[in-house]
Amino acid sequence: GQQVKQSSPSLTVQEGGISILNCDYENDMFDYFAWYKKYPDNSPTLLISVRSNVDKREDGRLTVFLNKSGKHFSLHITASQPEDTAVYLCAAGVGGSAKLIFGEGTKLTVSS
Amino acid sequence: GGIITQTPKFLIGQEGQKLTLKCQQNFNHDTMYWYRQDSGKGLRLIYYSITENDLQKGDLSEGYDASREKKSSFSLTVTSAQKNEMAVFLCASSLTGGARDQNTLYFGAGTRLSVL
């Protein structure tokens, strides 16, 4: 089965609003969590990542929230802009392993 | 900086054909990956390799072979192409291992496969 799931295939947010992208995982052993961004016809690039020893990490307009008991992590993008329009892929892995598992992706559209 | 080069960019094959996709990186990264991207299914891990001559199966390894004969290259073989199959295959590399050391995965531009 899919170990990392993004239940929303798409999301539309007004410019200036907060975009919230969600990811659920199954494996209790996962302790590394990341968000990648993908523009059409481009390859994914890393946006932000966290280890399980923190519940939250901020980087500019981006914040990752980690809920270990709920096996859930999310990406919040404040002051969303049209250039944030892209597919966002969550990923998770076990710290002792090189293996990284991706979710299905959520297409974010920021409308002006 | 470095670059990941995938060849070919486009691959058209016949049903039942064995097809090989190649990937080269000049980052001097230890770990390399092959992912398959299908619409609505995200990236699914086919094979990865943590060092030269190492191979580790991902969740989608059935129907594929891989080879890591040099640190800089990682090839993927579709053992028998399926009729009407269409997908993008992405190669990636990271310094030691994505989750292990929080290393960024760097992706190539992809190989787009179509099977007639």
PDB file of C-alpha atoms in Angstrom:
ATOM      1  CA  GLY A   1       0.000   0.000   0.000  1.00  0.00           C
ATOM      2  CA  GLN A   2       0.887   3.655  -0.269  1.00  0.00           C
ATOM      3  CA  GLN A   3       3.012   4.529   2.762  1.00  0.00           C
ATOM      4  CA  VAL A   4       2.829   8.269   2.213  1.00  0.00           C
ATOM      5  CA  LYS A   5      -0.491   9.779   1.147  1.00  0.00           C
ATOM      6  CA  GLN A   6      -1.665  13.163  -0.005  1.00  0.00           C
ATOM      7  CA  SER A   7      -5.431  12.954   0.018  1.00  0.00           C
ATOM      8  CA  SER A   8      -6.070  16.192  -1.860  1.00  0.00           C
ATOM      9  CA  PRO A   9      -5.037  16.024  -5.510  1.00  0.00           C
ATOM     10  CA  SER A  10      -5.637  19.749  -5.922  1.00  0.00           C
ATOM     11  CA  LEU A  11      -6.063  22.971  -3.969  1.00  0.00           C
ATOM     12  CA  THR A  12      -6.940  26.517  -5.047  1.00  0.00           C
ATOM     13  CA  VAL A  13      -6.079  29.517  -2.877  1.00  0.00           C
ATOM     14  CA  GLN A  14      -6.543  33.233  -3.408  1.00  0.00           C
ATOM     15  CA  GLU A  15      -3.422  35.352  -3.742  1.00  0.00           C
ATOM     16  CA  GLY A  16      -2.347  36.547  -0.298  1.00  0.00           C
ATOM     17  CA  GLY A  17      -4.040  33.657   1.491  1.00  0.00           C
ATOM     18  CA  ILE A  18      -2.565  30.712   3.351  1.00  0.00           C
ATOM     19  CA  SER A  19      -2.025  27.476   1.449  1.00  0.00           C
ATOM     20  CA  ILE A  20      -2.158  24.347   3.593  1.00  0.00           C
ATOM     21  CA  LEU A  21      -0.921  21.102   2.088  1.00  0.00           C
ATOM     22  CA  ASN A  22      -1.339  17.867   4.006  1.00  0.00           C
ATOM     23  CA  CYS A  23       0.445  14.538   4.107  1.00  0.00           C
ATOM     24  CA  ASP A  24      -0.273  11.362   6.069  1.00  0.00           C
ATOM     25  CA  TYR A  25       2.105   8.475   6.614  1.00  0.00           C
ATOM     26  CA  GLU A  26       1.801   4.919   7.850  1.00  0.00           C
ATOM     27  CA  ASN A  27       5.248   3.882   9.003  1.00  0.00           C
ATOM     28  CA  ASP A  28       5.965   4.684  12.679  1.00  0.00           C
ATOM     29  CA  MET A  29       9.678   4.453  11.932  1.00  0.00           C
ATOM     30  CA  PHE A  30       9.694   7.465   9.610  1.00  0.00           C
ATOM     31  CA  ASP A  31      11.695  10.247  11.202  1.00  0.00           C
ATOM     32  CA  TYR A  32      12.574  12.445   8.228  1.00  0.00           C
ATOM     33  CA  PHE A  33       9.949  14.496   6.389  1.00  0.00           C
ATOM     34  CA  ALA A  34      10.303  16.728   3.367  1.00  0.00           C
ATOM     35  CA  TRP A  35       8.363  18.791   0.862  1.00  0.00           C
ATOM     36  CA  TYR A  36       9.411  19.045  -2.790  1.00  0.00           C
ATOM     37  CA  LYS A  37       8.026  21.466  -5.377  1.00  0.00           C
ATOM     38  CA  LYS A  38       7.540  20.620  -9.030  1.00  0.00           C
ATOM     39  CA  TYR A  39       6.705  22.994 -11.869  1.00  0.00           C
ATOM     40  CA  PRO A  40       5.193  21.529 -15.070  1.00  0.00           C
ATOM     41  CA  ASP A  41       7.844  19.897 -17.257  1.00  0.00           C
ATOM     42  CA  ASN A  42      10.460  20.458 -14.561  1.00  0.00           C
ATOM     43  CA  SER A  43      11.989  18.141 -12.002  1.00  0.00           C
ATOM     44  CA  PRO A  44      11.110  18.254  -8.293  1.00  0.00           C
ATOM     45  CA  THR A  45      13.278  20.436  -6.050  1.00  0.00           C
ATOM     46  CA  LEU A  46      13.538  20.362  -2.265  1.00  0.00           C
ATOM     47  CA  LEU A  47      11.623  23.111  -0.437  1.00  0.00           C
ATOM     48  CA  ILE A  48      11.998  22.267   3.231  1.00  0.00           C
ATOM     49  CA  SER A  49      12.656  19.256   5.442  1.00  0.00           C
ATOM     50  CA  VAL A  50      12.463  18.347   9.139  1.00  0.00           C
ATOM     51  CA  ARG A  51      13.553  15.606  11.490  1.00  0.00           C
ATOM     52  CA  SER A  52      11.102  14.087  13.961  1.00  0.00           C
ATOM     53  CA  ASN A  53      12.770  15.734  16.960  1.00  0.00           C
ATOM     54  CA  VAL A  54      10.924  18.983  16.172  1.00  0.00           C
ATOM     55  CA  ASP A  55       7.225  19.729  15.748  1.00  0.00           C
ATOM     56  CA  LYS A  56       7.642  22.745  13.552  1.00  0.00           C
ATOM     57  CA  ARG A  57      10.145  24.389  11.261  1.00  0.00           C
ATOM     58  CA  GLU A  58       9.855  27.800   9.644  1.00  0.00           C
ATOM     59  CA  ASP A  59      11.691  29.152   6.635  1.00  0.00           C
ATOM     60  CA  GLY A  60      10.402  32.469   5.342  1.00  0.00           C
ATOM     61  CA  ARG A  61       6.822  31.982   4.138  1.00  0.00           C
ATOM     62  CA  LEU A  62       7.053  28.226   4.614  1.00  0.00           C
ATOM     63  CA  THR A  63       6.260  26.319   7.814  1.00  0.00           C
ATOM     64  CA  VAL A  64       6.242  22.558   8.261  1.00  0.00           C
ATOM     65  CA  PHE A  65       4.125  21.183  11.119  1.00  0.00           C
ATOM     66  CA  LEU A  66       4.719  17.625  12.275  1.00  0.00           C
ATOM     67  CA  ASN A  67       2.145  15.658  14.271  1.00  0.00           C
ATOM     68  CA  LYS A  68       3.862  12.385  15.143  1.00  0.00           C
ATOM     69  CA  SER A  69       0.992  10.888  17.124  1.00  0.00           C
ATOM     70  CA  GLY A  70      -1.355  11.521  14.201  1.00  0.00           C
ATOM     71  CA  LYS A  71       1.241  10.446  11.617  1.00  0.00           C
ATOM     72  CA  HIS A  72       0.618  13.641   9.750  1.00  0.00           C
ATOM     73  CA  PHE A  73       2.671  16.565   8.520  1.00  0.00           C
ATOM     74  CA  SER A  74       1.685  19.684   6.661  1.00  0.00           C
ATOM     75  CA  LEU A  75       3.185  22.581   4.738  1.00  0.00           C
ATOM     76  CA  HIS A  76       1.784  26.059   5.284  1.00  0.00           C
ATOM     77  CA  ILE A  77       2.598  28.781   2.763  1.00  0.00           C
ATOM     78  CA  THR A  78       1.653  32.248   3.949  1.00  0.00           C
ATOM     79  CA  ALA A  79       1.002  35.201   1.641  1.00  0.00           C
ATOM     80  CA  SER A  80       0.539  32.806  -1.264  1.00  0.00           C
ATOM     81  CA  GLN A  81       1.604  34.149  -4.652  1.00  0.00           C
ATOM     82  CA  PRO A  82       0.834  33.086  -8.243  1.00  0.00           C
ATOM     83  CA  GLU A  83       4.409  31.795  -8.571  1.00  0.00           C
ATOM     84  CA  ASP A  84       3.642  29.298  -5.793  1.00  0.00           C
ATOM     85  CA  THR A  85       1.405  27.522  -8.314  1.00  0.00           C
ATOM     86  CA  ALA A  86       2.988  24.076  -8.725  1.00  0.00           C
ATOM     87  CA  VAL A  87       2.683  20.451  -7.663  1.00  0.00           C
ATOM     88  CA  TYR A  88       3.853  19.830  -4.090  1.00  0.00           C
ATOM     89  CA  LEU A  89       5.157  16.386  -3.183  1.00  0.00           C
ATOM     90  CA  CYS A  90       5.615  15.252   0.390  1.00  0.00           C
ATOM     91  CA  ALA A  91       8.244  12.626   1.201  1.00  0.00           C
ATOM     92  CA  ALA A  92       9.243  10.604   4.241  1.00  0.00           C
ATOM     93  CA  GLY A  93      11.959   8.188   5.241  1.00  0.00           C
ATOM     94  CA  VAL A  94      13.716   6.406   8.055  1.00  0.00           C
ATOM     95  CA  GLY A  95      16.850   8.164   9.236  1.00  0.00           C
ATOM     96  CA  GLY A  96      19.019   5.093   9.004  1.00  0.00           C
ATOM     97  CA  SER A  97      18.049   4.444   5.417  1.00  0.00           C
ATOM     98  CA  ALA A  98      18.611   6.166   2.111  1.00  0.00           C
ATOM     99  CA  LYS A  99      15.119   5.177   0.956  1.00  0.00           C
ATOM    100  CA  LEU A 100      12.730   8.111   0.472  1.00  0.00           C
ATOM    101  CA  ILE A 101       9.017   7.565  -0.207  1.00  0.00           C
ATOM    102  CA  PHE A 102       6.951  10.221  -1.959  1.00  0.00           C
ATOM    103  CA  GLY A 103       3.233  10.984  -1.860  1.00  0.00           C
ATOM    104  CA  GLU A 104       1.004  11.380  -4.903  1.00  0.00           C
ATOM    105  CA  GLY A 105       1.340  15.152  -5.026  1.00  0.00           C
ATOM    106  CA  THR A 106      -1.093  18.061  -4.596  1.00  0.00           C
ATOM    107  CA  LYS A 107      -1.500  20.600  -7.357  1.00  0.00           C
ATOM    108  CA  LEU A 108      -1.676  24.071  -5.802  1.00  0.00           C
ATOM    109  CA  THR A 109      -3.160  26.905  -7.837  1.00  0.00           C
ATOM    110  CA  VAL A 110      -2.861  30.444  -6.464  1.00  0.00           C
ATOM    111  CA  SER A 111      -5.356  32.679  -8.210  1.00  0.00           C
ATOM    112  CA  SER A 112      -4.898  36.434  -8.495  1.00  0.00           C
TER     113      SER A 112
ATOM    114  CA  GLY B   1      27.376  22.726  -8.890  1.00  0.00           C
ATOM    115  CA  GLY B   2      26.601  19.496 -10.595  1.00  0.00           C
ATOM    116  CA  ILE B   3      24.183  18.034 -13.031  1.00  0.00           C
ATOM    117  CA  ILE B   4      22.217  14.850 -13.578  1.00  0.00           C
ATOM    118  CA  THR B   5      21.895  13.779 -17.192  1.00  0.00           C
ATOM    119  CA  GLN B   6      19.268  11.308 -18.271  1.00  0.00           C
ATOM    120  CA  THR B   7      19.295   9.714 -21.713  1.00  0.00           C
ATOM    121  CA  PRO B   8      17.293   9.451 -23.808  1.00  0.00           C
ATOM    122  CA  LYS B   9      14.814  12.282 -23.138  1.00  0.00           C
ATOM    123  CA  PHE B  10      12.121  10.436 -25.074  1.00  0.00           C
ATOM    124  CA  LEU B  11      11.859   6.695 -25.573  1.00  0.00           C
ATOM    125  CA  ILE B  12       9.348   4.956 -27.786  1.00  0.00           C
ATOM    126  CA  GLY B  13       9.248   1.213 -27.570  1.00  0.00           C
ATOM    127  CA  GLN B  14       7.292  -1.780 -28.741  1.00  0.00           C
ATOM    128  CA  GLU B  15       5.325  -4.138 -26.542  1.00  0.00           C
ATOM    129  CA  GLY B  16       7.593  -6.819 -25.079  1.00  0.00           C
ATOM    130  CA  GLN B  17      10.769  -4.910 -25.873  1.00  0.00           C
ATOM    131  CA  LYS B  18      13.619  -4.571 -23.397  1.00  0.00           C
ATOM    132  CA  LEU B  19      14.421  -0.883 -22.919  1.00  0.00           C
ATOM    133  CA  THR B  20      17.347   0.719 -21.096  1.00  0.00           C
ATOM    134  CA  LEU B  21      17.396   4.178 -19.538  1.00  0.00           C
ATOM    135  CA  LYS B  22      20.669   5.795 -18.489  1.00  0.00           C
ATOM    136  CA  CYS B  23      21.581   8.319 -15.822  1.00  0.00           C
ATOM    137  CA  GLN B  24      24.868  10.096 -15.129  1.00  0.00           C
ATOM    138  CA  GLN B  25      25.709  12.459 -12.243  1.00  0.00           C
ATOM    139  CA  ASN B  26      28.796  14.565 -11.636  1.00  0.00           C
ATOM    140  CA  PHE B  27      27.968  15.568  -8.048  1.00  0.00           C
ATOM    141  CA  ASN B  28      30.154  12.685  -6.798  1.00  0.00           C
ATOM    142  CA  HIS B  29      27.080  11.555  -4.818  1.00  0.00           C
ATOM    143  CA  ASP B  30      27.011   8.103  -3.270  1.00  0.00           C
ATOM    144  CA  THR B  31      23.299   7.363  -3.560  1.00  0.00           C
ATOM    145  CA  MET B  32      21.266   7.221  -6.740  1.00  0.00           C
ATOM    146  CA  TYR B  33      17.569   6.532  -7.326  1.00  0.00           C
ATOM    147  CA  TRP B  34      15.116   5.645 -10.063  1.00  0.00           C
ATOM    148  CA  TYR B  35      11.524   6.823  -9.606  1.00  0.00           C
ATOM    149  CA  ARG B  36       8.548   6.377 -11.901  1.00  0.00           C
ATOM    150  CA  GLN B  37       6.062   9.225 -12.214  1.00  0.00           C
ATOM    151  CA  ASP B  38       2.499   8.478 -13.297  1.00  0.00           C
ATOM    152  CA  SER B  39      -0.284  11.010 -13.351  1.00  0.00           C
ATOM    153  CA  GLY B  40      -2.080  11.001  -9.990  1.00  0.00           C
ATOM    154  CA  LYS B  41       0.368   8.579  -8.424  1.00  0.00           C
ATOM    155  CA  GLY B  42       3.272  10.784  -7.497  1.00  0.00           C
ATOM    156  CA  LEU B  43       6.775   9.344  -7.562  1.00  0.00           C
ATOM    157  CA  ARG B  44       7.150   5.632  -6.937  1.00  0.00           C
ATOM    158  CA  LEU B  45      10.565   4.222  -6.076  1.00  0.00           C
ATOM    159  CA  ILE B  46      11.785   1.500  -8.425  1.00  0.00           C
ATOM    160  CA  TYR B  47      15.403   0.943  -7.378  1.00  0.00           C
ATOM    161  CA  TYR B  48      18.068   2.781  -5.435  1.00  0.00           C
ATOM    162  CA  SER B  49      21.771   2.262  -4.877  1.00  0.00           C
ATOM    163  CA  ILE B  50      23.873   3.495  -1.963  1.00  0.00           C
ATOM    164  CA  THR B  51      27.233   2.844  -3.586  1.00  0.00           C
ATOM    165  CA  GLU B  52      28.866   1.370  -6.666  1.00  0.00           C
ATOM    166  CA  ASN B  53      27.596  -2.173  -7.389  1.00  0.00           C
ATOM    167  CA  ASP B  54      24.891  -1.884  -4.710  1.00  0.00           C
ATOM    168  CA  LEU B  55      21.209  -2.355  -5.616  1.00  0.00           C
ATOM    169  CA  GLN B  56      18.177  -1.972  -3.345  1.00  0.00           C
ATOM    170  CA  LYS B  57      14.613  -2.674  -4.453  1.00  0.00           C
ATOM    171  CA  GLY B  58      11.948  -0.056  -4.103  1.00  0.00           C
ATOM    172  CA  ASP B  59       8.199  -0.627  -4.023  1.00  0.00           C
ATOM    173  CA  LEU B  60       7.902  -0.925  -7.809  1.00  0.00           C
ATOM    174  CA  SER B  61      10.891  -3.082  -8.741  1.00  0.00           C
ATOM    175  CA  GLU B  62       8.980  -5.899 -10.448  1.00  0.00           C
ATOM    176  CA  GLY B  63       9.466  -5.701 -14.203  1.00  0.00           C
ATOM    177  CA  TYR B  64      12.683  -3.717 -13.888  1.00  0.00           C
ATOM    178  CA  ASP B  65      16.414  -4.367 -13.541  1.00  0.00           C
ATOM    179  CA  ALA B  66      19.054  -1.848 -12.537  1.00  0.00           C
ATOM    180  CA  SER B  67      22.813  -1.576 -12.699  1.00  0.00           C
ATOM    181  CA  ARG B  68      25.340   0.623 -10.831  1.00  0.00           C
ATOM    182  CA  GLU B  69      28.668  -0.289 -12.378  1.00  0.00           C
ATOM    183  CA  LYS B  70      30.232   3.096 -11.636  1.00  0.00           C
ATOM    184  CA  LYS B  71      29.628   5.630  -8.891  1.00  0.00           C
ATOM    185  CA  SER B  72      28.594   8.223 -11.457  1.00  0.00           C
ATOM    186  CA  SER B  73      26.095   6.134 -13.415  1.00  0.00           C
ATOM    187  CA  PHE B  74      22.903   4.225 -12.705  1.00  0.00           C
ATOM    188  CA  SER B  75      20.939   2.515 -15.470  1.00  0.00           C
ATOM    189  CA  LEU B  76      17.417   1.117 -15.435  1.00  0.00           C
ATOM    190  CA  THR B  77      16.081  -1.604 -17.735  1.00  0.00           C
ATOM    191  CA  VAL B  78      12.414  -2.198 -18.444  1.00  0.00           C
ATOM    192  CA  THR B  79      12.534  -5.956 -18.947  1.00  0.00           C
ATOM    193  CA  SER B  80       9.363  -6.190 -21.065  1.00  0.00           C
ATOM    194  CA  ALA B  81       7.559  -3.032 -22.070  1.00  0.00           C
ATOM    195  CA  GLN B  82       3.776  -3.105 -21.574  1.00  0.00           C
ATOM    196  CA  LYS B  83       1.469  -2.040 -24.412  1.00  0.00           C
ATOM    197  CA  ASN B  84       0.135   1.546 -24.093  1.00  0.00           C
ATOM    198  CA  GLU B  85       2.423   2.198 -21.136  1.00  0.00           C
ATOM    199  CA  MET B  86       3.236   5.874 -20.650  1.00  0.00           C
ATOM    200  CA  ALA B  87       5.290   7.226 -17.802  1.00  0.00           C
ATOM    201  CA  VAL B  88       8.129   9.542 -16.875  1.00  0.00           C
ATOM    202  CA  PHE B  89      11.186   7.980 -15.246  1.00  0.00           C
ATOM    203  CA  LEU B  90      13.158  10.268 -12.957  1.00  0.00           C
ATOM    204  CA  CYS B  91      16.712   9.616 -11.831  1.00  0.00           C
ATOM    205  CA  ALA B  92      17.981  11.320  -8.686  1.00  0.00           C
ATOM    206  CA  SER B  93      21.088  11.391  -6.545  1.00  0.00           C
ATOM    207  CA  SER B  94      21.957  12.495  -3.024  1.00  0.00           C
ATOM    208  CA  LEU B  95      25.186  12.843  -1.089  1.00  0.00           C
ATOM    209  CA  THR B  96      24.852   9.826   1.174  1.00  0.00           C
ATOM    210  CA  GLY B  97      21.133   9.097   1.446  1.00  0.00           C
ATOM    211  CA  GLY B  98      17.979  11.223   1.488  1.00  0.00           C
ATOM    212  CA  ALA B  99      16.482  10.286   4.815  1.00  0.00           C
ATOM    213  CA  ARG B 100      19.703   9.187   6.437  1.00  0.00           C
ATOM    214  CA  ASP B 101      21.459  12.511   6.458  1.00  0.00           C
ATOM    215  CA  GLN B 102      18.704  14.864   5.376  1.00  0.00           C
ATOM    216  CA  ASN B 103      20.449  15.150   2.085  1.00  0.00           C
ATOM    217  CA  THR B 104      18.630  16.800  -0.761  1.00  0.00           C
ATOM    218  CA  LEU B 105      17.664  14.635  -3.693  1.00  0.00           C
ATOM    219  CA  TYR B 106      18.687  16.204  -6.994  1.00  0.00           C
ATOM    220  CA  PHE B 107      16.613  15.062  -9.939  1.00  0.00           C
ATOM    221  CA  GLY B 108      17.348  14.728 -13.628  1.00  0.00           C
ATOM    222  CA  ALA B 109      15.012  16.063 -16.305  1.00  0.00           C
ATOM    223  CA  GLY B 110      13.406  12.675 -16.862  1.00  0.00           C
ATOM    224  CA  THR B 111      12.927  10.124 -19.628  1.00  0.00           C
ATOM    225  CA  ARG B 112       9.454  10.006 -21.134  1.00  0.00           C
ATOM    226  CA  LEU B 113       8.473   6.496 -22.156  1.00  0.00           C
ATOM    227  CA  SER B 114       5.709   5.581 -24.604  1.00  0.00           C
ATOM    228  CA  VAL B 115       5.002   2.004 -25.613  1.00  0.00           C
ATOM    229  CA  LEU B 116       3.122   1.360 -28.840  1.00  0.00           C
TER     230      LEU B 116
END
